[in-house]
Coordinates of C-alpha atoms and ligand atoms in Angstrom, one line a residue:
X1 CA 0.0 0.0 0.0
X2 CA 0.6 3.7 -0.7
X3 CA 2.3 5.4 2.3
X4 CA -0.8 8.0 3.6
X5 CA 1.5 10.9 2.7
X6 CA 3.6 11.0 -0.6
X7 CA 4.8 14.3 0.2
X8 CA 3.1 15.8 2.9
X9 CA 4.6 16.3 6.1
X10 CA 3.1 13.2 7.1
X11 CA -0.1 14.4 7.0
X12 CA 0.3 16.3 10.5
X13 CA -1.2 19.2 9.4
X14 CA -4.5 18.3 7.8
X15 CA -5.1 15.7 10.1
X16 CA -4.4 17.9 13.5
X17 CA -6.8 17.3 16.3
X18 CA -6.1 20.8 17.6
X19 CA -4.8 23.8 17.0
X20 CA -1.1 22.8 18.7
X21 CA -1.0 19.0 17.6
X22 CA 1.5 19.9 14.8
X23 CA 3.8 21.2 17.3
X24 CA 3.9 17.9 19.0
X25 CA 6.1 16.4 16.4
X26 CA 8.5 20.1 15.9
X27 CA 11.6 17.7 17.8
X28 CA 13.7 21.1 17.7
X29 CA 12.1 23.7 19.3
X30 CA 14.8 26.0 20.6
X31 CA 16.5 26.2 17.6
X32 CA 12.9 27.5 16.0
X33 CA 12.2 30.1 18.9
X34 CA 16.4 31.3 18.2
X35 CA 15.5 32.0 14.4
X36 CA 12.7 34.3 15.2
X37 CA 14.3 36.5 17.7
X38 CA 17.1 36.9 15.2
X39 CA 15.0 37.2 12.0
X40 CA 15.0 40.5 10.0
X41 CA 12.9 41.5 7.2
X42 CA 14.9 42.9 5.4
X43 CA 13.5 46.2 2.7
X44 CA 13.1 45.6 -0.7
X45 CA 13.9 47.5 -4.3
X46 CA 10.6 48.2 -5.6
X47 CA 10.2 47.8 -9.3
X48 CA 9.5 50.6 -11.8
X49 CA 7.4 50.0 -15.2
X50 CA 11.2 50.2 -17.2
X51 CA 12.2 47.2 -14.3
X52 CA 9.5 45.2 -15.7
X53 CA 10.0 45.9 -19.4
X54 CA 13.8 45.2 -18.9
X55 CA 13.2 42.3 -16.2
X56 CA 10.5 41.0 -19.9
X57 CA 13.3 41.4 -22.0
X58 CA 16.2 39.5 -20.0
X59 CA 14.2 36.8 -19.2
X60 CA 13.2 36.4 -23.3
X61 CA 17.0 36.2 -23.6
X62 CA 17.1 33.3 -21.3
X63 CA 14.3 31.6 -21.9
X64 CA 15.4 29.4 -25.1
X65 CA 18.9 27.7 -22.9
X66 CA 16.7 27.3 -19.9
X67 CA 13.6 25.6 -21.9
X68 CA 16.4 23.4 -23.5
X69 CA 18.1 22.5 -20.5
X70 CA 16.8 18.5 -19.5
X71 CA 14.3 17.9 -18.0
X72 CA 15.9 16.2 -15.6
X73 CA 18.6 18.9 -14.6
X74 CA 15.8 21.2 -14.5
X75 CA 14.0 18.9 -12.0
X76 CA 17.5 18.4 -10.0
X77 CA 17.6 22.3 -9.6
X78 CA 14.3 21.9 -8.1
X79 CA 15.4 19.1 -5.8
X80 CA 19.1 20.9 -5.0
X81 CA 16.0 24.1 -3.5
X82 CA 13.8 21.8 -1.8
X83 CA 17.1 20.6 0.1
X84 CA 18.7 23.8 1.1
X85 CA 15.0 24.9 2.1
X86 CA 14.6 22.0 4.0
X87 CA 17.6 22.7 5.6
X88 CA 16.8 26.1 6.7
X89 CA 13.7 25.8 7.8
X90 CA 14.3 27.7 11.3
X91 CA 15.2 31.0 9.2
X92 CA 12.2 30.8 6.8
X93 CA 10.0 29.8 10.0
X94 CA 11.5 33.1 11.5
X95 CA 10.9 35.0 8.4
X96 CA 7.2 33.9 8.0
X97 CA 6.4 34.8 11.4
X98 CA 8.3 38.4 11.7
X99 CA 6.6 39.5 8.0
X100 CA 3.7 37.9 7.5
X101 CA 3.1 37.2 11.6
X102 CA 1.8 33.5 10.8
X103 CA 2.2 31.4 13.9
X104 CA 5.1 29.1 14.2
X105 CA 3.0 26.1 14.0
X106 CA 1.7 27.7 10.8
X107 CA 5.5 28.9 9.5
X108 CA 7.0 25.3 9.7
X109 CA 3.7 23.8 7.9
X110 CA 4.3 26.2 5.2
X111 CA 7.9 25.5 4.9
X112 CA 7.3 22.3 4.4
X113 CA 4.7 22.6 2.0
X114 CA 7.0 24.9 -0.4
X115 CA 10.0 22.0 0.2
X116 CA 7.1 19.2 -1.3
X117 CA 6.3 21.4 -3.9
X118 CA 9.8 21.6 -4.9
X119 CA 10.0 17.8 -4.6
X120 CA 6.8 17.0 -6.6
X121 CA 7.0 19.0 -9.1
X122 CA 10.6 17.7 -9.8
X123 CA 8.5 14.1 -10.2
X124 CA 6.2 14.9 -11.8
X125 CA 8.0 17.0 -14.8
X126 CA 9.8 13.2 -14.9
X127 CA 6.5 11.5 -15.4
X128 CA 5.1 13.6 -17.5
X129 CA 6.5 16.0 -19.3
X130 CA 8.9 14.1 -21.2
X131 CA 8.8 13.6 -25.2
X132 CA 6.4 10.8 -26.0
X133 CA 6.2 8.3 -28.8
X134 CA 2.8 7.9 -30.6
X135 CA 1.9 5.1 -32.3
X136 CA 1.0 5.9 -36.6
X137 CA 0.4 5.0 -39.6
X138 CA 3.7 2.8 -41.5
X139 CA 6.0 4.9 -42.7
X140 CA 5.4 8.3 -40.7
X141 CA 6.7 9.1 -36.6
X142 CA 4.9 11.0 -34.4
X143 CA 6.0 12.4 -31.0
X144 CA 4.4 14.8 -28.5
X145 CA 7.1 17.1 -26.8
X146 CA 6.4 19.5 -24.2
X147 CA 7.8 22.6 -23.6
X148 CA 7.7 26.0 -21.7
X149 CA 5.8 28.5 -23.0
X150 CA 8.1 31.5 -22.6
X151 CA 7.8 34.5 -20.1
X152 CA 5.4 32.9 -17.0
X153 CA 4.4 35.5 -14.5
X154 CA 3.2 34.3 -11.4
X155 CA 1.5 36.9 -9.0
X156 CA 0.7 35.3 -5.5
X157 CA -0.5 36.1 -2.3
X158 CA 0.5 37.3 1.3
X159 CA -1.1 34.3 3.0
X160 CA 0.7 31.8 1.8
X161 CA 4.1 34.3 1.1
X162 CA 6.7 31.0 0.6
X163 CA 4.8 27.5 -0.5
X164 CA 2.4 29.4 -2.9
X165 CA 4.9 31.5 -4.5
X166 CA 7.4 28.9 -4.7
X167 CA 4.5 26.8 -6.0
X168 CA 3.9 28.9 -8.8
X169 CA 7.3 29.7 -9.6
X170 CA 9.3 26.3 -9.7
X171 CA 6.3 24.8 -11.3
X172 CA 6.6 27.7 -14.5
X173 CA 10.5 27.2 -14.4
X174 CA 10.4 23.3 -14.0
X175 CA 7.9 23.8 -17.1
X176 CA 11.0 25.1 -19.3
X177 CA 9.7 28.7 -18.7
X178 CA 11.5 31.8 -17.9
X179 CA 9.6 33.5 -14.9
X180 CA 8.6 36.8 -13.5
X181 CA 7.6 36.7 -10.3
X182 CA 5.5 39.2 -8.5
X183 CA 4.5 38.4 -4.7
X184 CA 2.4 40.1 -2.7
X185 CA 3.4 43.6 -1.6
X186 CA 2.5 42.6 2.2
X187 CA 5.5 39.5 2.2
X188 CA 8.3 40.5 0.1
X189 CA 11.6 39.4 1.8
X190 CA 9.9 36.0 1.8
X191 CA 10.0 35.7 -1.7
X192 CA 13.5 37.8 -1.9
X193 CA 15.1 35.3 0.4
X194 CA 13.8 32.5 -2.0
X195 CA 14.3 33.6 -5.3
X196 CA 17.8 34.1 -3.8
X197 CA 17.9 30.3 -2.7
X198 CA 16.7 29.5 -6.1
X199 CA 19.5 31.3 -8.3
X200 CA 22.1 29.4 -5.5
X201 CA 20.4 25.9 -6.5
X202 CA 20.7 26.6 -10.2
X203 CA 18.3 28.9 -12.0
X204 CA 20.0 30.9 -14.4
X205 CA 19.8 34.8 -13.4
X206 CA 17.8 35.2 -16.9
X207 CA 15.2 32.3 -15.8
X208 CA 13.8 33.7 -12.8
X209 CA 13.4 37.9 -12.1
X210 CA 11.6 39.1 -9.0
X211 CA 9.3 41.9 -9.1
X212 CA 7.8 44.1 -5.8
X213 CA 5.2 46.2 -6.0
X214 CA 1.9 47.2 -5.9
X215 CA -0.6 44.6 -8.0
X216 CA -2.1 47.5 -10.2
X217 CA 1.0 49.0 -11.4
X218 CA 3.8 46.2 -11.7
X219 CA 1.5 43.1 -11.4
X220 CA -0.2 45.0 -14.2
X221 CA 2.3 46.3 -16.6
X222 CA 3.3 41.8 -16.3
X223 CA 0.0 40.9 -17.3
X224 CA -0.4 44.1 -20.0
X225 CA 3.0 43.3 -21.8
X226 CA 3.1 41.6 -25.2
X227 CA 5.6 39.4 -24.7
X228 CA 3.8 37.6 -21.4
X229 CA 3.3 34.0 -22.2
X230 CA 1.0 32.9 -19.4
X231 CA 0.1 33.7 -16.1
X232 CA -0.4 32.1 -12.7
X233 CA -2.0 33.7 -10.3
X234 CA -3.7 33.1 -6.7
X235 CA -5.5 35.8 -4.7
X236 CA -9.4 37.5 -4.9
X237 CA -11.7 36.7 -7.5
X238 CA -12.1 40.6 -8.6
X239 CA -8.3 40.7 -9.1
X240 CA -9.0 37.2 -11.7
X241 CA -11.1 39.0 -13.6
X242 CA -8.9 41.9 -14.2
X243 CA -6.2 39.6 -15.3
X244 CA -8.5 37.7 -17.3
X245 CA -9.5 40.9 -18.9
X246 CA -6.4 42.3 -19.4
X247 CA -5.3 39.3 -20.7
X248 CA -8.1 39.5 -23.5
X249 CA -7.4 42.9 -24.3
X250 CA -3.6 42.8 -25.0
X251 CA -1.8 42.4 -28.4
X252 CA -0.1 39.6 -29.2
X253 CA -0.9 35.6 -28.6
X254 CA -3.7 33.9 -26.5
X255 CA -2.5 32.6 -23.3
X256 CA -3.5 30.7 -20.4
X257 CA -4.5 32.5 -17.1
X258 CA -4.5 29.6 -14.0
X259 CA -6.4 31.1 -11.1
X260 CA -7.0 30.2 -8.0
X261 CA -9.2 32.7 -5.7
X262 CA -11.4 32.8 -2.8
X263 CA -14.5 30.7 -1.5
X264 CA -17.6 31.0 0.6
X265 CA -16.6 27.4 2.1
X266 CA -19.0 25.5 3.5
X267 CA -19.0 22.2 5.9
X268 CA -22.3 20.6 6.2
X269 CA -23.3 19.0 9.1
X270 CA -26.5 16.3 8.9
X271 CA -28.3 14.9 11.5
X272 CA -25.9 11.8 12.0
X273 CA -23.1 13.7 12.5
X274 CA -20.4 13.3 15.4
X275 CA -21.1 16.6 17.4
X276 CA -17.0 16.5 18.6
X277 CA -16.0 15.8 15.7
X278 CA -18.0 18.4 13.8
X279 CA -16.7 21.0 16.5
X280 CA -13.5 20.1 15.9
X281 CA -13.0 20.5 12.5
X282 CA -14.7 24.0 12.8
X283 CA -12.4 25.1 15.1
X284 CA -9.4 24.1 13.0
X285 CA -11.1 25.1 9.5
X286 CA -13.1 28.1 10.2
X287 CA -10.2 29.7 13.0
X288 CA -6.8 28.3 12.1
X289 CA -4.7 30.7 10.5
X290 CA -6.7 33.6 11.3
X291 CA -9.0 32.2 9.1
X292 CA -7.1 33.7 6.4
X293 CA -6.8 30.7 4.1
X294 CA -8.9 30.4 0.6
X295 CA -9.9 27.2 1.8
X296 CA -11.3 28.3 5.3
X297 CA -14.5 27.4 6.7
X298 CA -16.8 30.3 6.3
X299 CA -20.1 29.1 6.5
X300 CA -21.6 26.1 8.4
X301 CA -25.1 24.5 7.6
X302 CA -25.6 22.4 10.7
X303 CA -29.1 20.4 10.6
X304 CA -31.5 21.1 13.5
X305 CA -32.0 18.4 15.4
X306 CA -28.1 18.7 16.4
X307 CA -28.1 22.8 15.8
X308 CA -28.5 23.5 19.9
X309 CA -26.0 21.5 20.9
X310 CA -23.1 22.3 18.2
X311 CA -23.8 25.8 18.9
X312 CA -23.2 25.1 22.6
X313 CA -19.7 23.4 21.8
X314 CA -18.4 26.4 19.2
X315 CA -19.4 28.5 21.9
X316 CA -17.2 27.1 24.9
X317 CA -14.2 25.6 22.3
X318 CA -14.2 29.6 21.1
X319 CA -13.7 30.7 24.8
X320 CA -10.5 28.2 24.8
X321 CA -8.5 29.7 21.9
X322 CA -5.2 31.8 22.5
X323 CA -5.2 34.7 20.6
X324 CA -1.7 36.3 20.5
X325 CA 2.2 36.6 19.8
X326 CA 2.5 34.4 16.4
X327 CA 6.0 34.0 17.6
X328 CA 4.8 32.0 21.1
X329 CA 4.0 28.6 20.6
X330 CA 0.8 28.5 22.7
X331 CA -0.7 31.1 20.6
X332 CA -3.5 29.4 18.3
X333 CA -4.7 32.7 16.6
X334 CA -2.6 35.7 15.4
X335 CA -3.0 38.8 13.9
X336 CA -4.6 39.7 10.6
X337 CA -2.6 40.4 7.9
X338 CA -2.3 44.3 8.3
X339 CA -4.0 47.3 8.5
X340 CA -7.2 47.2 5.8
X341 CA -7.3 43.7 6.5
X342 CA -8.2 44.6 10.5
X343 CA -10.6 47.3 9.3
X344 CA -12.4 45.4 6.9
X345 CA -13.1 42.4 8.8
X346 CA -13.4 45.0 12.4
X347 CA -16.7 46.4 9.9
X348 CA -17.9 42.8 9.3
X349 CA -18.2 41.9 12.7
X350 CA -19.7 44.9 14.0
X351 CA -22.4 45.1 11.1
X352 CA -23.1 41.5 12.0
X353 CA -23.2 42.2 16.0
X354 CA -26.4 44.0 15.2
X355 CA -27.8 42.6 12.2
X356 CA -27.1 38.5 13.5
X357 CA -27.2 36.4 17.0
X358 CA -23.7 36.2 18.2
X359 CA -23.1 32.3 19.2
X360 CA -19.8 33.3 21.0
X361 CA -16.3 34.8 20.8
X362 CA -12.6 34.2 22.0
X363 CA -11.2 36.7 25.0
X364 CA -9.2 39.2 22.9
X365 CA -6.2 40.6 25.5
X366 CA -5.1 44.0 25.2
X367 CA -2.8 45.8 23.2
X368 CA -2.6 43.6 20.3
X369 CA -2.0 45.0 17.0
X370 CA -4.5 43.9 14.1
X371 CA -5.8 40.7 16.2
X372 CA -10.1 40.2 16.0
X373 CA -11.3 37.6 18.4
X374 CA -12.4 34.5 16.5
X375 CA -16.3 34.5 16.7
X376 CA -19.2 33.3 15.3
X377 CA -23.0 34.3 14.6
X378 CA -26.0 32.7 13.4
X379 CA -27.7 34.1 10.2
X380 CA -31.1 32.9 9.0
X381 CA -30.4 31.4 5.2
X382 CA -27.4 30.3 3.2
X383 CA -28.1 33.3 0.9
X384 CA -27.1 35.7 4.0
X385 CA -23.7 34.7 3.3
X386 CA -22.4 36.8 0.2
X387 CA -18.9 37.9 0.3
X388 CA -16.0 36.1 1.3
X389 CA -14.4 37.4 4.7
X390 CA -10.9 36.4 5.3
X391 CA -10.7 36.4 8.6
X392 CA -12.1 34.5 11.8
X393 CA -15.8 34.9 11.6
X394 CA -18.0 32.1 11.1
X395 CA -21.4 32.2 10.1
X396 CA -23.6 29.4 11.2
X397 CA -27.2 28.3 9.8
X398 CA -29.9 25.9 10.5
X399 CA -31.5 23.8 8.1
X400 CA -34.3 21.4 8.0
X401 CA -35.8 19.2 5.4
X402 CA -33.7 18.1 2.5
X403 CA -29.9 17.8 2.3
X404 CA -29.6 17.9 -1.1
X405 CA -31.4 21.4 -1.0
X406 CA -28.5 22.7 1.1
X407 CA -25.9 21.6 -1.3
X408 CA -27.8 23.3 -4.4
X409 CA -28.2 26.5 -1.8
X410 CA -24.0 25.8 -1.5
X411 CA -23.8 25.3 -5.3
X412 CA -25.8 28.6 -6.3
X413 CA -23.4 30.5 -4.1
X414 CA -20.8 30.6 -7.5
X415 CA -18.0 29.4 -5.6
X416 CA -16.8 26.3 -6.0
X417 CA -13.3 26.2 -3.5
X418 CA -13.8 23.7 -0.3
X419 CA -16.5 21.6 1.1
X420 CA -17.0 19.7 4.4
X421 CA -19.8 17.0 4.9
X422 CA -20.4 15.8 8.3
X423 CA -22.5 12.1 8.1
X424 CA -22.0 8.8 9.2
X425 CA -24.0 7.7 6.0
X426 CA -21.3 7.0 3.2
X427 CA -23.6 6.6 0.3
X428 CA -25.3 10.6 1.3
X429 CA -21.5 11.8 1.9
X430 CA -20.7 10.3 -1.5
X431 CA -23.9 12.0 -3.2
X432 CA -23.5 15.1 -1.9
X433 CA -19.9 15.3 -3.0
X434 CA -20.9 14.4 -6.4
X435 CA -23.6 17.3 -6.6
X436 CA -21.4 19.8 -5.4
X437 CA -19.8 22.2 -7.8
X438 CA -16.9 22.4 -5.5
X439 CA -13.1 21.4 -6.0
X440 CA -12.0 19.9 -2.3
X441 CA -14.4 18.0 -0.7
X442 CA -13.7 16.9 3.1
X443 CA -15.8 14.2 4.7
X444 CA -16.1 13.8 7.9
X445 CA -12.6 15.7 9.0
X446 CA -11.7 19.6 8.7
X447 CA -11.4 21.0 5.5
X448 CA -7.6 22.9 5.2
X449 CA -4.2 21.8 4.6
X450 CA -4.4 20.2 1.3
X451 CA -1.3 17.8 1.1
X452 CA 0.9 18.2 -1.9
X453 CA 0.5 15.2 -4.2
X454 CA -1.9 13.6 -1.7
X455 CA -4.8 16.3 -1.7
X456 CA -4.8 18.5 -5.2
X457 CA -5.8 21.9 -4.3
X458 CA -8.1 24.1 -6.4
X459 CA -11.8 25.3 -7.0
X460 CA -13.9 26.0 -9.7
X461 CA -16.6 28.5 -10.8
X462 CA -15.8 32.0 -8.8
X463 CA -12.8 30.0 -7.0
X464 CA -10.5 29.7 -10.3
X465 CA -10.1 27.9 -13.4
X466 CA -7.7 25.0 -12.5
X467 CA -5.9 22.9 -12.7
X468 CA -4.8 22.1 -9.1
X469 CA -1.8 23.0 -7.3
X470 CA 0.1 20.1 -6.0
X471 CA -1.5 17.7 -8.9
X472 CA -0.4 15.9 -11.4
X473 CA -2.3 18.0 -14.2
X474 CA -0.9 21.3 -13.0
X475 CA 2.3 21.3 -14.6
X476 CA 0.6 20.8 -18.3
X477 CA -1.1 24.4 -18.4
X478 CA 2.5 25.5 -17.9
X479 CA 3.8 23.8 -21.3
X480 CA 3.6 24.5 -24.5
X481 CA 3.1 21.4 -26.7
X482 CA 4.5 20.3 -29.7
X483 CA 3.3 17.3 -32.2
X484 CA 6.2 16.6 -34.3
X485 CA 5.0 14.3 -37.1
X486 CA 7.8 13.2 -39.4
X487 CA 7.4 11.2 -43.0
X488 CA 10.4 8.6 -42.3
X489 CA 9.5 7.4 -45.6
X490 CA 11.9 10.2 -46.7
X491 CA 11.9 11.8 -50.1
X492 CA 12.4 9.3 -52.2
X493 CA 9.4 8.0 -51.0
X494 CA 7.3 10.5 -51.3
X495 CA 8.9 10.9 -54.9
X496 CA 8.1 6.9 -55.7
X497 CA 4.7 7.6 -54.4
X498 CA 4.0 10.8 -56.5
X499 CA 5.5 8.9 -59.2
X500 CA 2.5 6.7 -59.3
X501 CA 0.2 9.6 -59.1
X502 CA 1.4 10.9 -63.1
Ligands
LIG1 C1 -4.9 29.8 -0.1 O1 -5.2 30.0 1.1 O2 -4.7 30.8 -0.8 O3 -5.6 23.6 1.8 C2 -4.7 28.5 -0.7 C3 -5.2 24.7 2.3 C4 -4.2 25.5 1.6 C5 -4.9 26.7 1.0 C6 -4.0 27.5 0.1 N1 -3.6 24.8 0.5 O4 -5.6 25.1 3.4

């Protein structure tokens, strides 16, 4: 049999039974709590719109020796990253938590998920992407060869500042592309540091050029440009469309957009359903992180002959969390992101304090900068829940009646990201599943953490286009392919044959 976890880190993560359980199994603490009291985030050179017109222009100069480097010493620059990565995974843990104030237990999840990316994409360029045979007709050969596409840009976002950025980008490169990179403008040492520890394991300097700044002038001016072969990007749904947009607008060829973008995630909890474990998994889905994951738990249908006492459990498991110091390992919850991140969700909560019941809420100490409390409130319909909010708010609702209702409620939402199911009837949890327009389904379990190789990741409808990250379709949408069809009857042949023809 398959071992559970491929490439995961053992499956730790999305199998946690609480907030801290992935800490049980960090061997090396002190080493950990060293790199973050001596991380520094260091500044960054912002790009101009001449940066990114040069940055186009080197990288068109190095794409054609990069996309015919092999395969596989393209795949061992990948590997040679996901070692030294793997090896300094105190200093990135430090990193994470001082710029994008993650908690530890978060950072070393993430670093590990960046080194598996870097390991399966290596494995999966193998498997796949090499030149193929295909069987023909006497006298003819046909091959299928794939190759980069050219410039990749891959803009990514502040939540997941290291394994989604170097998701994107060592997928592109491993691809045979040449890559701009533009990472969020919240988490830009992050990606500084490992586009640095990228051009030490191997990428060429004209392979891989890394872009800051803001998303509507240089994340822009990438998409806009000509010469831009593809792009990869993860963030909000709005910002999809614009690239989408853009993308249509712009001279030159057609190219691929691969998005991946919000959710309104549901879990939906039946009448069968283990009350613990249904609390449980909301705690980790909906609160973990901040909440600020694509994939978080936003909204949870919970049926009402088990609503009272589910409610009674968020309520007294939300009065247990540590809200706090990302850098202390007892902390379950840190801050939000920044500033407008703070405000917006702050506005959420206090429209929904009067307009909704409040179920319950964490103790917020003082004198925290950008924490919110986790909470969560009980709406009356589905349809109540609109937007996504990326943050620690839940929204609970009651339903009666028919189960398959709900999921066509979920369904007509538009996004199509994560789904729980909570049952302990297999054939409903496998209907369900199959009904829902949704790209992750979780039964029975929380609904984050997507393993690498183990648990694709990706949505559909409002949520993105595909293919999924950390699956073995992604790396196609990356490559350009070629079918090479040769007469090996030669031309003497083809002369004998046209010979017959007079
Ligand atoms: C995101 O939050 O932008 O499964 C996507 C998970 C993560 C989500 C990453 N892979 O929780």
């Amino acid at each position: 049999p398959m071992p559970v976890a491929l490439y995961g880190f053992d499956g730790v993560e999305g199998r946690a039974n609480s907030m801290g359980a992935d800490l049980a199994c960090l061997q090396e603490r002190a080493p950990l709590e060293k790199a973050v009291a001596a991380a520094v985030v260091e500044s960054v050179p912002e790009a101009t719109k001449a940066d990114v017109d040069t940055a186009i222009t080197q990288l068109q100069a190095g794409f054609p020796a990069w996309n015919s480097t092999p395969l596989a010493q393209r795949a061992a620059v990948l590997r040679r990253a996901a070692d030294a990565l793997e090896s300094r995974l105190p200093e990135f843990c430090g990193l994470l938590v001082k710029e994008a104030h993650k908690t530890l237990g978060d950072c070393v999840a993430e670093v590990r998920e960046a080194v598996d990316f870097c390991r399966y994409y290596a494995d999966q360029a193998e498997a796949r992407l090499a030149s193929q045979a295909l069987p023909g007709p006497t006298g003819e050969s046909n091959e299928l060869h794939l190759h980069g596409r050219g410039v990749f840009v891959c803009i990514s976002p502040w939540n997941f500042p290291l394994a989604i950025f170097a998701g994107q980008v060592v997928a592109a490169l491993v691809a045979g592309n040449a890559v701009a990179a533009k990472p969020a403008e919240q988490t830009p040492a992050v990606a500084q540091r490992m586009v640095a520890l990228l051009h030490e394991a191997g990428v060429p300097r004209n392979a891989l050029a890394l872009l800051h700044g803001p998303g509507e002038t240089i994340g822009a001016a990438l998409v806009a440009d000509a010469r831009t072969a593809g792009v990869c990007f993860t963030g909000s749904t709005a910002v999809a469309k614009i690239i989408n947009r853009t993308l249509a607008a712009k001279d030159g060829p057609i190219v691929p957009l691969i998005a991946e973008t919000g959710g309104i995630n549901a879990m939906v909890v039946d009448s069968t359903a283990l009350p613990e474990q249904v609390v449980d998994a909301v705690v980790q889905s909906a609160f973990r992180s901040a909440g600020q994951r694509c994939s978080a738990l936003r909204l949870l249908c919970v049926h009402e002959s088990v609503a009272d006492g589910v409610i009674e459990m968020i309520r007294g498991a939300l009065k247990e969390l540590n809200v706090g110091d990302p850098s202390r390992l007892s902390t379950d919850v840190g801050p939000l992101i920044d500033a407008e991140a703070f405000d917006g969700i702050s506005t959420h909560v206090a429209r929904l304090r009067k307009d909704a019941k409040l179920i319950g809420e964490t103790h917020l100490p003082a004198g925290l900068k950008h924490s919110v409390a986790p909470i969560a409130f009980e709406l009356p319909r589905i349809a109540d829940v609109s937007q996504e909010i990326f943050g620690p708010v839940l929204h609970v609702v009651r339903w009666g009646g028919d189960v398959d209702a709900v999921i066509a409620q979920v369904n007509a939402l538009g996004y199509g990201l994560t789904l729980g199911i909570q049952t302990r009837i297999d054939s409903r949890a496998l209907r369900l599943a199959h009904a829902a327009r949704i790209g992750n389904v979780y039964v029975n379990r929380n609904m984050i953490g997507a393993v690498v190789g183990v648990q694709p990741f990706g949505g559909e409808g409002l949520s993105g286009t595909g293919p999924k990250a950390g699956g073995p379709h992604y790396l196609y949408r990356f490559c350009a392919e070629q079918t090479l069809t040769i007469n090996t009857a030669a031309a003497g042949g083809n002369a004998a044959l046209l010979a017959g023809f007079t």
